[in-house]
mmCIF file of C-alpha atoms in Angstrom:
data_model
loop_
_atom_site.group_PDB
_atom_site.id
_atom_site.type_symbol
_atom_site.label_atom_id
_atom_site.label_comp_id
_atom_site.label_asym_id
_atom_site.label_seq_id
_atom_site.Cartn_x
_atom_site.Cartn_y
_atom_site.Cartn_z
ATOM 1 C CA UNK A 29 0.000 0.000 0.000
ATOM 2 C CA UNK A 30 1.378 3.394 -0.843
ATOM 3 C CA UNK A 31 1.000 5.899 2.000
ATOM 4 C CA UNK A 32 0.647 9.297 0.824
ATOM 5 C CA UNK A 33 -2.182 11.719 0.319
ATOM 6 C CA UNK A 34 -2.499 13.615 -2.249
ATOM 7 C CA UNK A 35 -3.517 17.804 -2.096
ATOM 8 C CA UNK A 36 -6.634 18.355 -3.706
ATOM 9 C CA UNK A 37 -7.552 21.801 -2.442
ATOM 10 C CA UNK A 38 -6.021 23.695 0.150
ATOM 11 C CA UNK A 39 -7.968 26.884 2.085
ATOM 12 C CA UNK A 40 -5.665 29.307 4.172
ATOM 13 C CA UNK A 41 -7.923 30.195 7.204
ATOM 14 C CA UNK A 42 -5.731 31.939 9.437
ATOM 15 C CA UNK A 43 -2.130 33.697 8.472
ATOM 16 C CA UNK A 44 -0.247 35.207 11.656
ATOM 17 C CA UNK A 45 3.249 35.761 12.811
ATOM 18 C CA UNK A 46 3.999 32.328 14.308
ATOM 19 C CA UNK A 47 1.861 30.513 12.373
ATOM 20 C CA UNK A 48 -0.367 29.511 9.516
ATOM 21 C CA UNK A 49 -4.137 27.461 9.407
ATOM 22 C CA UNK A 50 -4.984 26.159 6.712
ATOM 23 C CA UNK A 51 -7.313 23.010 5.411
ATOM 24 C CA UNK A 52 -6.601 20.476 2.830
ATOM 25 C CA UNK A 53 -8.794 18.426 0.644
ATOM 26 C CA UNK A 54 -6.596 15.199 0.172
ATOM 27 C CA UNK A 55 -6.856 12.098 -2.007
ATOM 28 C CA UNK A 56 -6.135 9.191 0.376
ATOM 29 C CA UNK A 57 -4.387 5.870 -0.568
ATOM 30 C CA UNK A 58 -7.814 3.968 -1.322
ATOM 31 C CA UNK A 59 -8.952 6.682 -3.953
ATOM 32 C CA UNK A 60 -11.323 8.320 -0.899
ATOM 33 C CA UNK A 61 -10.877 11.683 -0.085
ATOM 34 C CA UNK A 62 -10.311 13.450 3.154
ATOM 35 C CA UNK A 63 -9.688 17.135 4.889
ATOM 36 C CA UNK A 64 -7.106 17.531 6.929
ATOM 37 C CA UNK A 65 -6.352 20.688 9.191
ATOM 38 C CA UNK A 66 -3.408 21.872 9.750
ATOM 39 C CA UNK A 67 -0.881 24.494 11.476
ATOM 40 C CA UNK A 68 1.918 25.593 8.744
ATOM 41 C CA UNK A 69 4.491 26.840 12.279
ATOM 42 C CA UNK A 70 7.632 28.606 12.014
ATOM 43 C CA UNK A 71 10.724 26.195 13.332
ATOM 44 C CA UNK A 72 11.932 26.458 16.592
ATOM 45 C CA UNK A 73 15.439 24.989 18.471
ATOM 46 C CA UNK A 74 15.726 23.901 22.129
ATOM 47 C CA UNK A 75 18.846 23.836 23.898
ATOM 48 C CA UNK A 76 19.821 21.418 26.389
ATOM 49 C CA UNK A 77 23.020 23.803 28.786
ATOM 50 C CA UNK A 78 24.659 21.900 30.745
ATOM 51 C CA UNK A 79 27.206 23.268 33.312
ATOM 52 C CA UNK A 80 29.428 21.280 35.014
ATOM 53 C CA UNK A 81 27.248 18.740 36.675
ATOM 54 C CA UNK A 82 23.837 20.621 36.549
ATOM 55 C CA UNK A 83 21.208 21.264 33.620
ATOM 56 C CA UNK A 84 19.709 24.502 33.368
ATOM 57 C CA UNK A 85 15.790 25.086 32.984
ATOM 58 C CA UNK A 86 13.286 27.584 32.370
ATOM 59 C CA UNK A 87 10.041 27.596 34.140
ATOM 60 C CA UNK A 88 7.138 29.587 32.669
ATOM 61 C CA UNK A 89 4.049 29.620 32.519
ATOM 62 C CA UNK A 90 2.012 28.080 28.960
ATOM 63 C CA UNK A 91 -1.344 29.588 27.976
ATOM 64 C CA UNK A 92 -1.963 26.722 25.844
ATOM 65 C CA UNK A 93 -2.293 24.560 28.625
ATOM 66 C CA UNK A 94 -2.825 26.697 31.815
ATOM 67 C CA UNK A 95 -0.299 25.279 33.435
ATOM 68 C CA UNK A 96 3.769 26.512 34.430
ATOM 69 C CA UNK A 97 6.332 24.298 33.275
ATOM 70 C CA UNK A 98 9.985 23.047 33.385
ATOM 71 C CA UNK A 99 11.405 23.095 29.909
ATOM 72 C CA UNK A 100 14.932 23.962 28.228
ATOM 73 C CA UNK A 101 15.145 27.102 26.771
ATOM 74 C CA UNK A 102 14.041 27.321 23.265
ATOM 75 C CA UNK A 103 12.592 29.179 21.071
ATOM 76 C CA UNK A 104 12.089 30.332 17.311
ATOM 77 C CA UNK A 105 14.105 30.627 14.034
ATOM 78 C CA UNK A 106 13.829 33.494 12.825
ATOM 79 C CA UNK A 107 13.422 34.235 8.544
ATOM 80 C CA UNK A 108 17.216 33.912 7.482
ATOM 81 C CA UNK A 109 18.567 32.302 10.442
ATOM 82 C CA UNK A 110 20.610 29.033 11.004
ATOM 83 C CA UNK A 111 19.240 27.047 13.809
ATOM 84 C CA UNK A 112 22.745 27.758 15.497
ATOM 85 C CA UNK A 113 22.271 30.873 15.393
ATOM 86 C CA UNK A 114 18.671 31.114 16.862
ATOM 87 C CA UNK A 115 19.961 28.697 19.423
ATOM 88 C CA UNK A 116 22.792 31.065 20.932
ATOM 89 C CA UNK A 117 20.319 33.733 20.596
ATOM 90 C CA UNK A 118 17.538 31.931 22.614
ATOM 91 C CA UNK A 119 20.479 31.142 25.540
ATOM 92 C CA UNK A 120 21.345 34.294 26.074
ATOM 93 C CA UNK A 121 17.614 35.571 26.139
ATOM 94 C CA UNK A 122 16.477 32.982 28.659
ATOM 95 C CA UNK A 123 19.209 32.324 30.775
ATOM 96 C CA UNK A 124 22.388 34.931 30.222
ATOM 97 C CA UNK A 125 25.030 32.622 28.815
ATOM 98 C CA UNK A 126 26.809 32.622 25.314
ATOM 99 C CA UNK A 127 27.320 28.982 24.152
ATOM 100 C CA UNK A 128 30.728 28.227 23.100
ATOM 101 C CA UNK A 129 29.980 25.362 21.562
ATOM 102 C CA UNK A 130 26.409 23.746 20.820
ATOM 103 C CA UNK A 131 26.175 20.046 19.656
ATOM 104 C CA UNK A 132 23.411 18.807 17.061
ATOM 105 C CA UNK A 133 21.265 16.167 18.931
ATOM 106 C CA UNK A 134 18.548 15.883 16.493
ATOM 107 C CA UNK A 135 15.225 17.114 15.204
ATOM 108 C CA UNK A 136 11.667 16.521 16.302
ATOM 109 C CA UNK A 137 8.685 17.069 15.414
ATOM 110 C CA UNK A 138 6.190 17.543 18.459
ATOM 111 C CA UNK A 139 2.893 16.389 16.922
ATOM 112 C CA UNK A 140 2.994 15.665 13.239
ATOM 113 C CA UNK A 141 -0.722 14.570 12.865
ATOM 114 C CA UNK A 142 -1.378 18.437 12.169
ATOM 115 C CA UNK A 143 1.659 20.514 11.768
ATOM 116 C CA UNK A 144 4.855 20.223 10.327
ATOM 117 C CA UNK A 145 6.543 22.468 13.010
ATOM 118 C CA UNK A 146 10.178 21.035 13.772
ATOM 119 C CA UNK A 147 12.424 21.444 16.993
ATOM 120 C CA UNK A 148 16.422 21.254 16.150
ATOM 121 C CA UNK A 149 18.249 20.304 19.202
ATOM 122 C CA UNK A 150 21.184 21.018 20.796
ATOM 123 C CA UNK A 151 23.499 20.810 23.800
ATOM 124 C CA UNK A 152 25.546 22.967 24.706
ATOM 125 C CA UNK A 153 28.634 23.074 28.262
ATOM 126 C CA UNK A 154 30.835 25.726 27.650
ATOM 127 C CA UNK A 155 29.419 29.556 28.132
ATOM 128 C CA UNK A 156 30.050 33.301 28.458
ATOM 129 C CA UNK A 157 27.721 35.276 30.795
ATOM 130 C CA UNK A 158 26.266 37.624 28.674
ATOM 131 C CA UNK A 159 23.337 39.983 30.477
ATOM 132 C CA UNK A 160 20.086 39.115 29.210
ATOM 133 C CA UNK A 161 18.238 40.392 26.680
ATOM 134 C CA UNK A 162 14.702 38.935 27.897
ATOM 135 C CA UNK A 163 11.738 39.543 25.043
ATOM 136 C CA UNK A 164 8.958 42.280 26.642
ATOM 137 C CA UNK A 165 6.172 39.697 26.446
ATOM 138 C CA UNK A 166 8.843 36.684 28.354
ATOM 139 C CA UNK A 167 8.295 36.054 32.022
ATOM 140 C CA UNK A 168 10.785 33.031 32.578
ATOM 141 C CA UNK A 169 12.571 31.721 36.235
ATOM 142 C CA UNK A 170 15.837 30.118 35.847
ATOM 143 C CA UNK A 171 16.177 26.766 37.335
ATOM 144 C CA UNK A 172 19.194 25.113 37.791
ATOM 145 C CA UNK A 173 19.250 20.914 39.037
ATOM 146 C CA UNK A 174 21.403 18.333 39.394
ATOM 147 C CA UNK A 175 22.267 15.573 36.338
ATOM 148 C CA UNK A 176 21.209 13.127 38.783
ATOM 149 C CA UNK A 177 17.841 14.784 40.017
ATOM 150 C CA UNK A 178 17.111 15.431 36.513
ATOM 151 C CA UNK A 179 17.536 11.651 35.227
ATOM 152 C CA UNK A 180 15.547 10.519 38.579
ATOM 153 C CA UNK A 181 12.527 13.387 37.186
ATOM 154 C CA UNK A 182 12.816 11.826 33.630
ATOM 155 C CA UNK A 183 12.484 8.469 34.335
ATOM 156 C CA UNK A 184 9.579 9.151 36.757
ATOM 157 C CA UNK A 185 7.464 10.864 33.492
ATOM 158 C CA UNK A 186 7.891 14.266 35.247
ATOM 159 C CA UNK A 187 9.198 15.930 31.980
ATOM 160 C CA UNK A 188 5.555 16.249 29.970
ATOM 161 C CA UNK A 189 7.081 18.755 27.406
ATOM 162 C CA UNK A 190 8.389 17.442 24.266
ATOM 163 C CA UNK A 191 11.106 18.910 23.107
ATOM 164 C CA UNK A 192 12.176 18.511 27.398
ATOM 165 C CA UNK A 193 11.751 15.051 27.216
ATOM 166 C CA UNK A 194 13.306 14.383 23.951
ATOM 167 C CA UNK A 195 16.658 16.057 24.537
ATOM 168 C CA UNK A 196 16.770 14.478 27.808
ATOM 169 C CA UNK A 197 16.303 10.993 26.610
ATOM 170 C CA UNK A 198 19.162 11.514 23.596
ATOM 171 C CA UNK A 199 21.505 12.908 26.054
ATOM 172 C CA UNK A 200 20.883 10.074 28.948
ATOM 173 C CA UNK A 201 21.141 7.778 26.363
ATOM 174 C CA UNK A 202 24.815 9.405 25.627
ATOM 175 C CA UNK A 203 26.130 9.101 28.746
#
């Protein structure tokens, strides 16, 4: 069986600044056809800073969700931009420190059933402190915890953000 679907139609509903809604008619693999919404999102990166024995967080709160979370910093790529470079930008927005080197762990994509947004992710352990530079709208706490505190959270399921839980379980499984 071939698995594709084939665009029929396609109806922008919604255009913003993060992100697009649009729906497609689609031919599916049987002949049938289908709609399918979906959210056309600008990529992001997460960064994963380590220092020394202890991983850095960000806790903030999500409207999506209602709820504050722990996540790594991350963040947007901007038009033009090389992940890299949105990743040392995000680091020293969220938490005050220059990488000096980030390593490529990978890309993800948090919930491909409707959009085709895509996390790159890095790690990063050597810094500058560089002040920060915090967006207006941003309202972030720094949290700073233990490798081993950390791996006794993850494997307890008490990482529930993706891009968190994904870097986390590609660097545990480095180590």
């Amino acid at each position: 069986m071939k698995f594709f679907e084939k665009t029929i139609a396609s109806k922008e509903i919604y255009n913003g600044r993060i992100l697009n809604l649009k729906v497609d008619e689609v031919e599916l693999p049987d002949g049938g056809t289908s709609f399918r919404e979906l959210v056309d999102h600008k990529q992001g990166v997460g960064i994963l800073p380590v220092r020394g024995n202890r991983i850095i967080f960000v806790r903030q709160f999500r409207k999506a969700i209602e709820k504050v979370i722990l996540e790594i910093p991350a963040g947007l790529v901007e038009a033009g931009e090389d992940p890299k470079e949105a990743a040392v930008r995000e680091l020293q927005e969220e938490i005050g420190l220059k990488p000096l080197d980030l390593h490529f762990l990978g890309e993800m994509w948090p919930s491909p059933g409707f959009t085709n947004e895509v996390t790159t992710l890095f790690m990063a352990s050597q810094f500058v402190i560089e002040p920060r530079k915090q967006d207006d709208d941003e309202f972030i706490e720094i949290v700073e915890m233990p490798i081993r505190t950390v791996r006794a959270l993850y494997l307890k399921g008490k990482f529930s953000d993706a891009k968190t839980a994904c870097v986390l379980g590609r660097f545990f499984s480095l180590m």
